[in-house]
């Protein structure tokens, strides 16, 4: 899949929409789906998984990342990720939360690894993972 093209990007968004249908979100009623293209060429999808103890909720993005790492190990890298959301069935703008930005950056293939999502004006935003988290926390050894 070439996410440099509109077709590739739209395919990734479509897979994120499929993943959204699996969301477990009885508390917020916000369903989120993510689809990420790994450097290996494989696609990993994820949805948000809520819990009655709200703080235990896992976002869609991190579900997808953790699936990728658990399949590929340390070599897992993100080339691009698409995120979509709805609330009670209606389209809902989404922007990756701070925790997910830090986790996504950890596994970015390069500073140009891309993130696609719909902003509050319903406009499709394309940003690099480094743009999403400027001045990220890093360890001197990394
Ligand atoms: N959520 C995500 O899955 N990804 C984000 O980037 C932001 C928020 C989920 C968590 C929770 O289940 C619901 O959206 C409402 O916060």
PDB file of C-alpha atoms in Angstrom, residues 5-78:
ATOM      1  CA  UNK A   5      -1.262   8.370  -2.867  1.00  0.00           C
ATOM      2  CA  UNK A   6      -4.883   9.308  -2.216  1.00  0.00           C
ATOM      3  CA  UNK A   7      -5.973   5.747  -2.953  1.00  0.00           C
ATOM      4  CA  UNK A   8      -3.587   4.295  -0.384  1.00  0.00           C
ATOM      5  CA  UNK A   9      -4.593   6.849   2.207  1.00  0.00           C
ATOM      6  CA  UNK A  10      -8.305   6.203   1.598  1.00  0.00           C
ATOM      7  CA  UNK A  11      -7.780   2.440   1.917  1.00  0.00           C
ATOM      8  CA  UNK A  12      -6.161   2.955   5.309  1.00  0.00           C
ATOM      9  CA  UNK A  13      -9.062   5.186   6.396  1.00  0.00           C
ATOM     10  CA  UNK A  14     -11.505   2.504   5.221  1.00  0.00           C
ATOM     11  CA  UNK A  15      -9.767  -0.090   7.389  1.00  0.00           C
ATOM     12  CA  UNK A  16      -9.951   2.297  10.342  1.00  0.00           C
ATOM     13  CA  UNK A  17     -13.715   2.533   9.745  1.00  0.00           C
ATOM     14  CA  UNK A  18     -13.994  -1.274   9.823  1.00  0.00           C
ATOM     15  CA  UNK A  19     -12.055  -1.347  13.096  1.00  0.00           C
ATOM     16  CA  UNK A  20     -14.380   1.273  14.592  1.00  0.00           C
ATOM     17  CA  UNK A  21     -17.266  -1.183  14.334  1.00  0.00           C
ATOM     18  CA  UNK A  22     -15.530  -3.328  16.983  1.00  0.00           C
ATOM     19  CA  UNK A  23     -15.194  -0.517  19.556  1.00  0.00           C
ATOM     20  CA  UNK A  24     -16.231  -1.334  23.116  1.00  0.00           C
ATOM     21  CA  UNK A  25     -17.400   2.054  24.377  1.00  0.00           C
ATOM     22  CA  UNK A  26     -20.595   1.734  26.443  1.00  0.00           C
ATOM     23  CA  UNK A  27     -19.577   4.614  28.738  1.00  0.00           C
ATOM     24  CA  UNK A  28     -18.569   7.441  26.390  1.00  0.00           C
ATOM     25  CA  UNK A  29     -20.520   6.229  23.338  1.00  0.00           C
ATOM     26  CA  UNK A  30     -17.514   7.428  21.316  1.00  0.00           C
ATOM     27  CA  UNK A  31     -16.263   4.705  18.990  1.00  0.00           C
ATOM     28  CA  UNK A  32     -12.772   5.068  17.600  1.00  0.00           C
ATOM     29  CA  UNK A  33     -11.016   3.007  14.947  1.00  0.00           C
ATOM     30  CA  UNK A  34      -7.375   3.096  13.891  1.00  0.00           C
ATOM     31  CA  UNK A  35      -5.496   1.397  11.073  1.00  0.00           C
ATOM     32  CA  UNK A  36      -1.751   1.624  10.862  1.00  0.00           C
ATOM     33  CA  UNK A  37       0.589   0.673   8.077  1.00  0.00           C
ATOM     34  CA  UNK A  38       3.765  -0.839   9.475  1.00  0.00           C
ATOM     35  CA  UNK A  39       7.144  -0.552   7.763  1.00  0.00           C
ATOM     36  CA  UNK A  40       6.844  -4.323   7.156  1.00  0.00           C
ATOM     37  CA  UNK A  41       3.869  -3.632   4.856  1.00  0.00           C
ATOM     38  CA  UNK A  42       1.413  -5.214   7.283  1.00  0.00           C
ATOM     39  CA  UNK A  43      -1.679  -3.380   8.495  1.00  0.00           C
ATOM     40  CA  UNK A  44      -2.717  -3.457  12.134  1.00  0.00           C
ATOM     41  CA  UNK A  45      -6.103  -2.175  13.225  1.00  0.00           C
ATOM     42  CA  UNK A  46      -7.443  -1.264  16.651  1.00  0.00           C
ATOM     43  CA  UNK A  47     -10.467   0.091  18.458  1.00  0.00           C
ATOM     44  CA  UNK A  48     -10.984   1.730  21.825  1.00  0.00           C
ATOM     45  CA  UNK A  49     -11.724  -0.633  24.693  1.00  0.00           C
ATOM     46  CA  UNK A  50     -13.386   0.988  27.701  1.00  0.00           C
ATOM     47  CA  UNK A  51     -13.762  -0.283  31.234  1.00  0.00           C
ATOM     48  CA  UNK A  52     -16.147   0.356  34.123  1.00  0.00           C
ATOM     49  CA  UNK A  53     -13.070   1.712  35.913  1.00  0.00           C
ATOM     50  CA  UNK A  54     -12.751   4.509  33.351  1.00  0.00           C
ATOM     51  CA  UNK A  55      -9.005   5.071  33.672  1.00  0.00           C
ATOM     52  CA  UNK A  56      -8.339   1.574  32.368  1.00  0.00           C
ATOM     53  CA  UNK A  57      -9.651   2.488  28.912  1.00  0.00           C
ATOM     54  CA  UNK A  58      -7.320   1.819  26.003  1.00  0.00           C
ATOM     55  CA  UNK A  59      -7.459   4.092  22.957  1.00  0.00           C
ATOM     56  CA  UNK A  60      -7.814   2.713  19.431  1.00  0.00           C
ATOM     57  CA  UNK A  61      -4.360   3.966  18.399  1.00  0.00           C
ATOM     58  CA  UNK A  62      -2.568   2.208  21.237  1.00  0.00           C
ATOM     59  CA  UNK A  63      -4.547  -0.993  20.622  1.00  0.00           C
ATOM     60  CA  UNK A  64      -3.230  -1.001  17.032  1.00  0.00           C
ATOM     61  CA  UNK A  65       0.344  -0.193  18.108  1.00  0.00           C
ATOM     62  CA  UNK A  66       0.381  -2.912  20.762  1.00  0.00           C
ATOM     63  CA  UNK A  67      -0.924  -5.447  18.268  1.00  0.00           C
ATOM     64  CA  UNK A  68       1.921  -4.530  15.919  1.00  0.00           C
ATOM     65  CA  UNK A  69       4.625  -4.718  18.574  1.00  0.00           C
ATOM     66  CA  UNK A  70       3.303  -8.025  19.870  1.00  0.00           C
ATOM     67  CA  UNK A  71       3.471  -9.475  16.334  1.00  0.00           C
ATOM     68  CA  UNK A  72       6.745  -7.999  15.096  1.00  0.00           C
ATOM     69  CA  UNK A  73       8.728  -7.264  18.242  1.00  0.00           C
ATOM     70  CA  UNK A  74      11.388  -4.556  18.364  1.00  0.00           C
ATOM     71  CA  UNK A  75      11.550  -4.157  14.596  1.00  0.00           C
ATOM     72  CA  UNK A  76       7.953  -2.875  14.481  1.00  0.00           C
ATOM     73  CA  UNK A  77       7.754   0.639  12.981  1.00  0.00           C
ATOM     74  CA  UNK A  78       4.851   2.857  11.926  1.00  0.00           C
TER      75      UNK A  78
END
